[in-house]
Structure formats: C-alpha cells, structure tokens
XYZ file of N, CA, C and O in Angstrom:
720
model
N -27.053 -11.858 47.269
C -27.164 -10.456 47.709
C -27.091 -9.588 46.464
O -26.346 -9.800 45.505
N -27.919 -8.543 46.471
C -28.042 -7.671 45.320
C -26.707 -6.826 45.019
O -26.453 -6.614 43.862
N -25.944 -6.521 46.001
C -24.740 -5.814 45.840
C -23.751 -6.633 44.970
O -23.022 -6.051 44.137
N -23.810 -7.909 45.085
C -22.920 -8.787 44.285
C -23.241 -8.773 42.806
O -22.390 -9.155 41.983
N -24.425 -8.320 42.409
C -24.787 -8.306 41.009
C -24.411 -6.968 40.309
O -24.464 -6.863 39.088
N -24.056 -5.953 41.086
C -23.775 -4.654 40.507
C -22.647 -4.669 39.463
O -22.812 -4.151 38.379
N -21.553 -5.383 39.738
C -20.495 -5.417 38.675
C -21.033 -6.045 37.378
O -20.700 -5.617 36.255
N -21.860 -7.097 37.457
C -22.409 -7.754 36.290
C -23.315 -6.825 35.528
O -23.437 -6.929 34.297
N -23.984 -5.879 36.199
C -24.816 -4.887 35.508
C -23.952 -3.951 34.656
O -24.374 -3.577 33.535
N -22.804 -3.598 35.138
C -21.849 -2.836 34.368
C -21.356 -3.590 33.129
O -21.165 -3.079 32.069
N -21.119 -4.900 33.372
C -20.686 -5.757 32.246
C -21.779 -5.823 31.185
O -21.512 -5.749 29.992
N -23.017 -5.977 31.597
C -24.168 -6.021 30.666
C -24.281 -4.653 29.965
O -24.658 -4.616 28.763
N -24.025 -3.583 30.671
C -24.014 -2.262 30.008
C -22.972 -2.243 28.929
O -23.207 -1.696 27.820
N -21.760 -2.750 29.216
C -20.687 -2.812 28.237
C -21.189 -3.617 27.001
O -21.041 -3.147 25.849
N -21.798 -4.784 27.211
C -22.296 -5.607 26.112
C -23.362 -4.835 25.273
O -23.342 -4.863 24.062
N -24.252 -4.208 25.991
C -25.323 -3.426 25.326
C -24.763 -2.321 24.458
O -25.246 -2.056 23.347
N -23.755 -1.637 24.969
C -23.115 -0.588 24.208
C -22.414 -1.135 22.965
O -22.418 -0.499 21.895
N -21.836 -2.328 23.065
C -21.189 -2.941 21.918
C -22.218 -3.293 20.852
O -22.001 -3.096 19.671
N -23.334 -3.839 21.293
C -24.413 -4.161 20.299
C -24.927 -2.910 19.679
O -25.127 -2.844 18.414
N -25.105 -1.826 20.440
C -25.581 -0.603 19.888
C -24.553 -0.036 18.897
O -24.925 0.538 17.844
N -23.223 -0.208 19.187
C -22.192 0.274 18.275
C -22.289 -0.458 16.925
O -22.125 0.122 15.858
N -22.599 -1.744 16.992
C -22.728 -2.550 15.744
C -23.917 -2.024 14.944
O -23.799 -1.817 13.715
N -25.006 -1.787 15.558
C -26.215 -1.256 14.902
C -25.949 0.115 14.296
O -26.280 0.351 13.146
N -25.300 0.959 15.031
C -24.941 2.307 14.519
C -23.968 2.211 13.327
O -24.127 2.932 12.376
N -23.004 1.363 13.430
C -22.083 1.185 12.301
C -22.844 0.641 11.067
O -22.543 1.082 9.969
N -23.762 -0.251 11.276
C -24.550 -0.773 10.166
C -25.280 0.379 9.409
O -25.439 0.341 8.261
N -25.672 1.345 10.235
C -26.388 2.545 9.610
C -25.380 3.653 9.290
O -25.795 4.810 9.135
N -24.117 3.296 9.174
C -23.003 4.178 8.801
C -22.888 5.407 9.717
O -22.496 6.508 9.281
N -23.097 5.205 11.024
C -22.899 6.221 12.012
C -21.699 5.839 12.840
O -21.796 5.592 14.048
N -20.553 5.790 12.178
C -19.328 5.372 12.870
C -18.929 6.346 13.987
O -18.280 5.927 14.927
N -19.372 7.577 13.840
C -19.050 8.554 14.882
C -19.739 8.185 16.226
O -19.073 8.104 17.252
N -20.989 7.868 16.145
C -21.698 7.454 17.374
C -21.292 6.063 17.791
O -21.241 5.797 19.008
N -21.012 5.191 16.823
C -20.573 3.849 17.165
C -19.282 3.894 17.962
O -19.108 3.196 18.985
N -18.345 4.742 17.504
C -17.052 4.907 18.222
C -17.293 5.402 19.657
O -16.671 4.978 20.619
N -18.238 6.325 19.818
C -18.539 6.861 21.105
C -19.096 5.701 22.027
O -18.734 5.668 23.205
N -19.932 4.894 21.483
C -20.447 3.709 22.272
C -19.327 2.840 22.775
O -19.305 2.346 23.884
N -18.370 2.593 21.879
C -17.201 1.732 22.282
C -16.374 2.409 23.377
O -15.958 1.745 24.324
N -16.173 3.712 23.250
C -15.417 4.403 24.259
C -16.132 4.378 25.615
O -15.503 4.145 26.662
N -17.445 4.557 25.603
C -18.188 4.481 26.865
C -18.128 3.027 27.392
O -18.027 2.799 28.619
N -18.164 2.064 26.490
C -18.053 0.662 26.904
C -16.721 0.406 27.573
O -16.631 -0.376 28.532
N -15.629 1.063 27.111
C -14.312 0.924 27.721
C -14.427 1.393 29.194
O -13.887 0.710 30.098
N -15.145 2.450 29.455
C -15.313 2.982 30.817
C -16.093 1.981 31.665
O -15.723 1.729 32.797
N -17.218 1.462 31.123
C -18.012 0.545 31.948
C -17.236 -0.740 32.164
O -17.313 -1.371 33.252
N -16.442 -1.179 31.203
C -15.622 -2.372 31.346
C -14.623 -2.187 32.461
O -14.356 -3.095 33.283
N -13.994 -1.015 32.545
C -13.050 -0.770 33.617
C -13.712 -0.702 34.941
O -13.139 -1.153 35.964
N -14.934 -0.203 35.015
C -15.634 -0.112 36.276
C -16.088 -1.469 36.790
O -16.094 -1.678 38.014
N -16.509 -2.381 35.941
C -17.069 -3.632 36.387
C -16.006 -4.424 37.233
O -16.298 -4.934 38.293
N -14.746 -4.479 36.732
C -13.752 -5.133 37.491
C -13.370 -4.453 38.769
O -13.215 -5.117 39.814
N -13.285 -3.138 38.713
C -12.960 -2.388 39.935
C -14.088 -2.515 40.973
O -13.810 -2.727 42.174
N -15.299 -2.489 40.548
C -16.444 -2.699 41.454
C -16.481 -4.096 42.046
O -16.697 -4.272 43.239
N -16.187 -5.093 41.187
C -16.138 -6.468 41.656
C -15.139 -6.663 42.738
O -15.370 -7.301 43.802
N -13.946 -6.088 42.544
C -12.897 -6.176 43.578
C -13.227 -5.413 44.820
O -13.102 -5.915 45.930
N -13.784 -4.221 44.645
C -14.149 -3.361 45.815
C -15.264 -3.984 46.617
O -15.276 -3.907 47.854
N -16.229 -4.608 45.941
C -17.389 -5.179 46.606
C -17.159 -6.634 46.990
O -18.092 -7.294 47.500
N -15.970 -7.105 46.689
C -15.646 -8.541 46.919
C -16.714 -9.468 46.263
O -17.178 -10.400 46.849
N -17.013 -9.093 45.044
C -18.048 -9.812 44.255
C -17.461 -10.501 43.037
O -18.167 -10.763 42.079
N -16.140 -10.786 43.075
C -15.524 -11.477 41.910
C -16.041 -12.925 41.825
O -16.250 -13.591 42.875
N -16.314 -13.340 40.634
C -16.774 -14.708 40.389
C -16.341 -15.238 39.049
O -16.048 -14.446 38.170
N -16.367 -16.546 38.880
C -16.079 -17.113 37.626
C -17.139 -16.736 36.567
O -16.822 -16.494 35.414
N -18.393 -16.663 37.006
C -19.438 -16.220 36.126
C -19.188 -14.835 35.623
O -19.256 -14.554 34.418
N -18.841 -13.909 36.497
C -18.543 -12.534 36.129
C -17.359 -12.445 35.198
O -17.383 -11.641 34.203
N -16.325 -13.252 35.419
C -15.161 -13.244 34.556
C -15.515 -13.737 33.149
O -15.053 -13.120 32.169
N -16.304 -14.758 33.042
C -16.684 -15.311 31.718
C -17.612 -14.288 31.018
O -17.486 -14.048 29.797
N -18.599 -13.736 31.771
C -19.488 -12.749 31.161
C -18.746 -11.533 30.651
O -19.013 -11.056 29.545
N -17.703 -11.115 31.384
C -16.903 -9.986 30.975
C -16.136 -10.321 29.689
O -16.105 -9.489 28.795
N -15.589 -11.512 29.584
C -14.861 -11.881 28.345
C -15.756 -11.934 27.130
O -15.422 -11.470 26.076
N -16.956 -12.564 27.350
C -17.881 -12.630 26.229
C -18.311 -11.230 25.775
O -18.460 -10.973 24.577
N -18.588 -10.363 26.742
C -18.993 -9.015 26.414
C -17.876 -8.275 25.721
O -18.107 -7.490 24.770
N -16.636 -8.488 26.157
C -15.477 -7.801 25.566
C -15.288 -8.178 24.090
O -14.934 -7.389 23.228
N -15.540 -9.476 23.782
C -15.422 -9.919 22.377
C -16.383 -9.135 21.499
O -16.054 -8.732 20.370
N -17.572 -8.884 21.997
C -18.562 -8.164 21.173
C -18.189 -6.677 21.160
O -18.122 -6.101 20.056
N -18.016 -6.065 22.296
C -17.850 -4.621 22.369
C -16.524 -4.116 21.814
O -16.414 -3.037 21.224
N -15.456 -4.911 22.023
C -14.111 -4.477 21.616
C -13.487 -5.289 20.526
O -12.409 -4.976 20.060
N -14.209 -6.337 20.085
C -13.688 -7.162 18.969
C -14.607 -7.000 17.775
O -14.238 -6.404 16.742
N -15.843 -7.502 17.864
C -16.782 -7.457 16.781
C -17.184 -6.024 16.392
O -17.157 -5.642 15.205
N -17.572 -5.225 17.369
C -18.029 -3.833 17.042
C -16.961 -3.008 16.347
O -17.230 -2.454 15.286
N -15.731 -2.895 16.880
C -14.707 -2.097 16.156
C -14.358 -2.685 14.747
O -14.155 -1.953 13.847
N -14.349 -4.025 14.675
C -14.036 -4.674 13.399
C -15.128 -4.343 12.351
O -14.811 -3.999 11.194
N -16.387 -4.388 12.811
C -17.487 -4.044 11.868
C -17.434 -2.579 11.466
O -17.681 -2.212 10.337
N -17.087 -1.726 12.452
C -16.909 -0.274 12.138
C -15.842 -0.096 11.074
O -16.015 0.662 10.152
N -14.711 -0.817 11.201
C -13.672 -0.715 10.247
C -14.075 -1.259 8.899
O -13.707 -0.703 7.845
N -14.919 -2.331 8.909
C -15.433 -2.876 7.624
C -16.266 -1.784 6.911
O -16.065 -1.560 5.730
N -17.103 -1.134 7.638
C -17.990 -0.102 7.032
C -17.109 1.047 6.575
O -17.346 1.635 5.530
N -16.126 1.425 7.373
C -15.316 2.626 7.098
C -14.308 2.363 5.947
O -14.062 3.259 5.173
N -13.718 1.154 5.860
C -12.565 0.969 4.987
C -12.565 -0.323 4.203
O -11.913 -0.354 3.147
N -13.152 -1.373 4.655
C -12.936 -2.711 4.052
C -14.078 -3.197 3.177
O -13.877 -4.224 2.517
N -15.219 -2.560 3.187
C -16.346 -3.160 2.427
C -16.134 -3.225 0.958
O -16.749 -4.029 0.265
N -15.253 -2.430 0.389
C -14.961 -2.459 -0.997
C -13.865 -3.422 -1.408
O -13.534 -3.566 -2.595
N -13.316 -4.164 -0.430
C -12.280 -5.121 -0.687
C -12.759 -6.483 -1.074
O -11.989 -7.397 -1.359
N -14.118 -6.659 -1.041
C -14.672 -8.023 -1.322
C -14.336 -9.024 -0.229
O -14.232 -8.666 0.920
N -14.090 -10.276 -0.639
C -13.734 -11.300 0.404
C -12.529 -10.978 1.229
O -12.436 -11.358 2.358
N -11.558 -10.256 0.663
C -10.397 -9.835 1.483
C -10.840 -8.960 2.648
O -10.287 -9.051 3.732
N -11.823 -8.139 2.432
C -12.355 -7.257 3.482
C -13.063 -8.091 4.533
O -13.007 -7.741 5.757
N -13.685 -9.174 4.141
C -14.342 -10.040 5.150
C -13.289 -10.697 6.065
O -13.470 -10.807 7.259
N -12.176 -11.149 5.437
C -11.134 -11.771 6.183
C -10.478 -10.739 7.133
O -10.272 -11.048 8.315
N -10.185 -9.558 6.592
C -9.631 -8.533 7.501
C -10.516 -8.221 8.677
O -10.071 -8.025 9.786
N -11.832 -8.163 8.391
C -12.815 -7.890 9.461
C -12.817 -9.000 10.493
O -12.938 -8.734 11.677
N -12.703 -10.252 10.009
C -12.802 -11.365 10.933
C -11.540 -11.558 11.838
O -11.629 -11.992 12.993
N -10.357 -11.144 11.310
C -9.094 -11.359 12.012
C -9.136 -10.705 13.412
O -8.752 -11.272 14.388
N -9.613 -9.455 13.446
C -9.531 -8.700 14.712
C -10.319 -9.342 15.832
O -9.728 -9.582 16.900
N -11.595 -9.683 15.656
C -12.334 -10.307 16.788
C -11.801 -11.748 17.079
O -11.844 -12.139 18.255
N -11.336 -12.448 16.057
C -10.792 -13.755 16.311
C -9.573 -13.676 17.212
O -9.440 -14.418 18.214
N -8.664 -12.783 16.853
C -7.430 -12.619 17.670
C -7.792 -12.063 19.087
O -7.138 -12.442 20.054
N -8.818 -11.250 19.168
C -9.273 -10.758 20.457
C -9.794 -11.873 21.320
O -9.511 -11.930 22.528
N -10.587 -12.769 20.717
C -11.084 -13.910 21.485
C -9.949 -14.837 21.944
O -9.976 -15.325 23.086
N -8.928 -15.040 21.069
C -7.789 -15.838 21.462
C -7.038 -15.210 22.642
O -6.600 -15.852 23.613
N -6.914 -13.893 22.628
C -6.218 -13.174 23.672
C -7.010 -13.338 25.013
O -6.404 -13.529 26.061
N -8.298 -13.171 24.926
C -9.158 -13.324 26.156
C -9.109 -14.727 26.666
O -9.077 -14.961 27.892
N -9.146 -15.709 25.825
C -9.065 -17.120 26.237
C -7.763 -17.356 26.941
O -7.701 -18.027 28.030
N -6.659 -16.826 26.416
C -5.340 -17.003 27.069
C -5.362 -16.304 28.420
O -4.901 -16.877 29.427
N -5.905 -15.131 28.500
C -6.003 -14.346 29.714
C -6.757 -15.123 30.821
O -6.367 -15.105 31.991
N -7.837 -15.804 30.394
C -8.649 -16.551 31.378
C -8.010 -17.827 31.883
O -8.408 -18.330 32.910
N -7.006 -18.393 31.188
C -6.434 -19.642 31.600
C -4.983 -19.511 32.095
O -4.510 -20.428 32.759
N -4.296 -18.500 31.742
C -2.914 -18.332 32.140
C -2.737 -17.133 33.073
O -3.416 -16.121 33.000
N -1.763 -17.287 33.998
C -1.491 -16.221 34.929
C -0.368 -15.349 34.345
O 0.678 -15.837 33.909
N -0.622 -14.045 34.309
C 0.402 -13.089 33.787
C 1.281 -12.657 35.003
O 0.860 -12.768 36.139
N 2.474 -12.157 34.680
C 3.308 -11.612 35.765
C 2.557 -10.480 36.451
O 1.845 -9.732 35.868
N 2.740 -10.404 37.742
C 2.067 -9.379 38.570
C 2.289 -7.990 37.981
O 3.424 -7.592 37.649
N 1.204 -7.242 37.831
C 1.276 -5.874 37.326
C 1.311 -5.766 35.820
O 1.455 -4.656 35.319
N 1.146 -6.870 35.118
C 1.211 -6.808 33.665
C 0.103 -7.666 32.997
O -0.405 -8.590 33.594
N -0.185 -7.337 31.758
C -1.003 -8.131 30.863
C -0.001 -8.690 29.867
O 0.946 -8.040 29.429
N -0.298 -9.918 29.400
C 0.487 -10.474 28.270
C -0.405 -10.307 27.045
O -1.507 -10.857 26.984
N 0.067 -9.560 26.084
C -0.715 -9.193 24.928
C -1.526 -7.920 25.217
O -1.915 -7.688 26.349
N -1.754 -7.109 24.162
C -2.522 -5.920 24.343
C -3.956 -6.246 24.733
O -4.605 -7.045 24.066
N -4.457 -5.724 25.826
C -5.857 -6.000 26.199
C -6.856 -5.578 25.110
O -6.682 -4.537 24.474
N -7.833 -6.363 24.907
C -8.828 -6.111 23.819
C -9.538 -4.775 24.008
O -9.840 -4.118 22.976
N -9.849 -4.258 25.248
C -10.483 -2.974 25.287
C -9.590 -1.848 24.704
O -10.069 -0.948 24.040
N -8.294 -1.947 24.941
C -7.359 -0.928 24.421
C -7.306 -1.043 22.887
O -7.395 -0.041 22.183
N -7.157 -2.269 22.378
C -7.077 -2.441 20.922
C -8.417 -2.027 20.260
O -8.422 -1.362 19.255
N -9.531 -2.387 20.849
C -10.830 -2.000 20.264
C -11.102 -0.530 20.326
O -11.671 0.038 19.425
N -10.644 0.101 21.429
C -10.783 1.536 21.545
C -10.001 2.268 20.481
O -10.475 3.236 19.868
N -8.778 1.837 20.228
C -7.922 2.435 19.189
C -8.560 2.239 17.817
O -8.641 3.179 17.042
N -9.003 1.028 17.539
C -9.534 0.731 16.226
C -10.840 1.519 15.979
O -11.039 2.066 14.886
N -11.649 1.641 16.999
C -12.877 2.437 16.911
C -12.596 3.918 16.601
O -13.221 4.527 15.797
N -11.554 4.424 17.265
C -11.183 5.827 17.039
C -10.641 6.010 15.655
O -10.938 7.030 14.968
N -9.928 4.980 15.109
C -9.385 5.121 13.752
C -10.537 5.189 12.717
O -10.398 5.943 11.716
N -11.599 4.474 12.976
C -12.766 4.512 12.053
C -13.331 5.926 11.919
O -13.933 6.249 10.906
N -13.143 6.743 12.951
C -13.665 8.125 12.887
C -12.922 8.945 11.811
O -13.489 9.914 11.299
N -11.728 8.528 11.487
C -10.925 9.262 10.547
C -10.859 8.611 9.182
O -9.916 8.751 8.420
N -11.982 7.940 8.800
C -11.993 7.209 7.539
C -11.731 8.102 6.332
O -11.150 7.667 5.339
N -12.142 9.332 6.392
C -11.910 10.305 5.250
C -10.494 10.734 5.200
O -10.023 11.160 4.092
N -9.768 10.670 6.268
C -8.360 11.223 6.336
C -7.272 10.142 6.244
O -6.122 10.486 6.068
N -7.635 8.876 6.483
C -6.660 7.840 6.505
C -6.975 6.867 5.346
O -8.112 6.475 5.151
N -5.962 6.461 4.637
C -6.157 5.562 3.531
C -6.555 4.139 3.972
O -6.174 3.750 5.084
N -7.393 3.494 3.208
C -7.753 2.134 3.549
C -6.545 1.193 3.751
O -6.545 0.314 4.599
N -5.489 1.399 2.964
C -4.276 0.608 3.152
C -3.668 0.747 4.502
O -3.256 -0.215 5.160
N -3.591 2.007 4.983
C -3.068 2.266 6.280
C -3.949 1.697 7.386
O -3.434 1.137 8.396
N -5.255 1.786 7.206
C -6.211 1.228 8.175
C -6.066 -0.305 8.242
O -6.157 -0.887 9.286
N -5.767 -0.863 7.104
C -5.577 -2.317 7.033
C -4.357 -2.704 7.849
O -4.403 -3.678 8.685
N -3.285 -1.999 7.667
C -2.056 -2.302 8.399
C -2.245 -2.080 9.899
O -1.826 -2.923 10.697
N -2.913 -1.061 10.278
C -3.162 -0.800 11.684
C -4.063 -1.887 12.325
O -3.851 -2.309 13.458
N -5.085 -2.270 11.570
C -6.000 -3.345 12.045
C -5.241 -4.614 12.340
O -5.402 -5.251 13.367
N -4.442 -5.050 11.363
C -3.655 -6.291 11.517
C -2.631 -6.140 12.579
O -2.438 -7.040 13.387
N -1.978 -4.993 12.731
C -0.983 -4.764 13.766
C -1.649 -4.828 15.145
O -1.095 -5.496 16.046
N -2.782 -4.234 15.326
C -3.435 -4.289 16.603
C -3.874 -5.709 16.947
O -3.795 -6.175 18.102
N -4.349 -6.445 15.915
C -4.755 -7.834 16.112
C -3.554 -8.676 16.607
O -3.691 -9.418 17.572
N -2.414 -8.524 15.964
C -1.252 -9.262 16.378
C -0.731 -8.785 17.723
O -0.146 -9.631 18.492
N -0.863 -7.565 18.079
C -0.457 -7.074 19.377
C -1.260 -7.721 20.480
O -0.725 -8.006 21.594
N -2.524 -8.089 20.192
C -3.353 -8.740 21.221
C -2.815 -10.159 21.459
O -2.906 -10.612 22.619
N -2.363 -10.900 20.460
C -1.905 -12.256 20.707
C -0.408 -12.365 20.943
O 0.090 -13.458 21.126
N 0.269 -11.201 20.936
C 1.683 -11.243 21.166
C 2.026 -11.617 22.595
O 1.084 -11.744 23.445
N 3.281 -11.842 22.885
C 3.656 -12.155 24.281
C 4.316 -10.937 24.917
O 4.913 -11.072 25.992
N 4.150 -9.746 24.281
C 4.630 -8.537 24.925
C 3.878 -8.258 26.198
O 2.663 -8.542 26.289
N 4.546 -7.671 27.126
C 3.965 -7.268 28.434
C 3.507 -5.837 28.350
O 4.190 -4.984 27.867
N 2.291 -5.620 28.816
C 1.716 -4.302 28.916
C 1.340 -4.026 30.343
O 0.811 -4.958 31.007
N 1.588 -2.844 30.888
C 1.303 -2.603 32.314
C -0.198 -2.716 32.583
O -1.022 -2.292 31.792
N -0.519 -3.267 33.732
C -1.851 -3.408 34.202
C -2.085 -2.292 35.286
O -1.235 -2.055 36.101
N -3.204 -1.658 35.222
C -3.555 -0.651 36.210
C -4.679 -1.033 37.073
O -5.435 -0.224 37.645
N -4.811 -2.380 37.310
C -5.925 -2.880 38.129
C -5.891 -2.459 39.537
O -6.925 -2.243 40.173
N -4.708 -2.310 40.110
C -4.611 -1.899 41.495
C -4.853 -0.411 41.696
O -5.195 0.029 42.783
N -4.700 0.361 40.632
C -4.947 1.819 40.730
C -6.437 2.057 40.594
O -7.149 1.342 39.928
N -6.875 3.131 41.196
C -8.257 3.511 40.869
C -9.122 3.826 42.019
O -8.720 4.423 43.007
N -10.315 3.311 41.945
C -11.464 3.654 42.845
C -11.237 3.084 44.252
O -11.067 1.892 44.396
N -11.327 3.955 45.266
C -11.218 3.456 46.633
C -12.619 2.873 47.027
O -13.650 3.164 46.424
N -12.606 2.086 48.073
C -13.855 1.507 48.528
C -14.847 2.566 48.990
O -16.067 2.423 48.891
N -14.372 3.668 49.549
C -15.249 4.774 49.960
C -16.056 5.351 48.816
O -17.210 5.597 48.917
N -15.334 5.503 47.668
C -15.990 6.061 46.483
C -17.026 5.044 45.993
O -18.144 5.482 45.656
N -16.715 3.764 45.959
C -17.679 2.747 45.512
C -18.921 2.790 46.344
O -20.065 2.797 45.868
N -18.819 2.836 47.682
C -19.987 2.816 48.534
C -20.736 4.134 48.477
O -21.960 4.101 48.645
N -20.054 5.249 48.195
C -20.773 6.498 48.019
C -21.671 6.446 46.821
O -22.809 6.805 46.835
C-alpha cells in the first residue's frame, strides 16, 4: 500500500538533505549546510511519527532511518566541522572528523539492538548531537578551533554514554493531523 511508504519518503528526504549538506560544506557554505541538517532533523522527527500514526513501522524503515541518520547527523556535521575548524590540523583533524560519525554509528547500532527504559534514550540521540555540531560550525569565526575540538569530542562521547535522555516519541502529531 502506498500509504506505508510515506514515512520512508521522509527518511529519504533526510538522507538527501544530509548529502546536500556535505556538498555545501565541501564548497565552504557551512551556513547552508547547517540549514540542511536542521531541516533533516525535522524530517527525521516526522518519519517516525508518521510511521507510528500510519501503522507503517517496519524493520526496513528502522534500518533505513539509522543509515540515513549516520549520513545526515554524523558524516555531514563532522565534515562541516572539518571545513570550519579541523582542516589545518593535518592527520589529527582527520581523526577528529572520523570520531563523531563513528561514535554516532555505534550509538545507532546500540539503539537498534537494545531496549531503552520507557520514555528515555540511552546516549544522546545522533540527530540532537548532529544538530548541535552543525550549529557550532556556523560560529567558526567566533569560536576557537580548540573549543570546537572539545565540543566535538564531548558530543561524540555523549552519544555512546549510558546517560538517559528523555524521549519525546509519544508527544506530537495526532492521527487527525497526519491524515489531513
């Protein structure tokens, strides 16, 4: 049924925005790249809500969502930070850039195989971490590369931590709004 594919279309939009953010960052347009990541956060939030509202949840959708999240909220923000602050660090900058998406992928893998306490996420969700990192890249002229390094590493470790963060999955769009 075509209605069951609607959430996956939002997930693909999320992935497309992440790819576009990488391209924009490559062209040193971190301002627009950050905007693409922020819009991707919105589409990522909608895909899950739509899947639940339309009763279209699937293992395929869950895996597609995680793969898209690694690109949009792991690779894209890390590359933006590389362009904004790490490219002059040489191989150390490459390592700093790699840590963020690697830890994001680890966090998503744990999320997909372990059950968290009801109403919570274990570890900072990658869309939140990626959104914060993307926003930081906007202030490259105002924030020292050393401080950006500390924040990047801190966000990466927050993703793989065992701290609990509130989940807002139950809040949000009613079925009436979805069908409208």
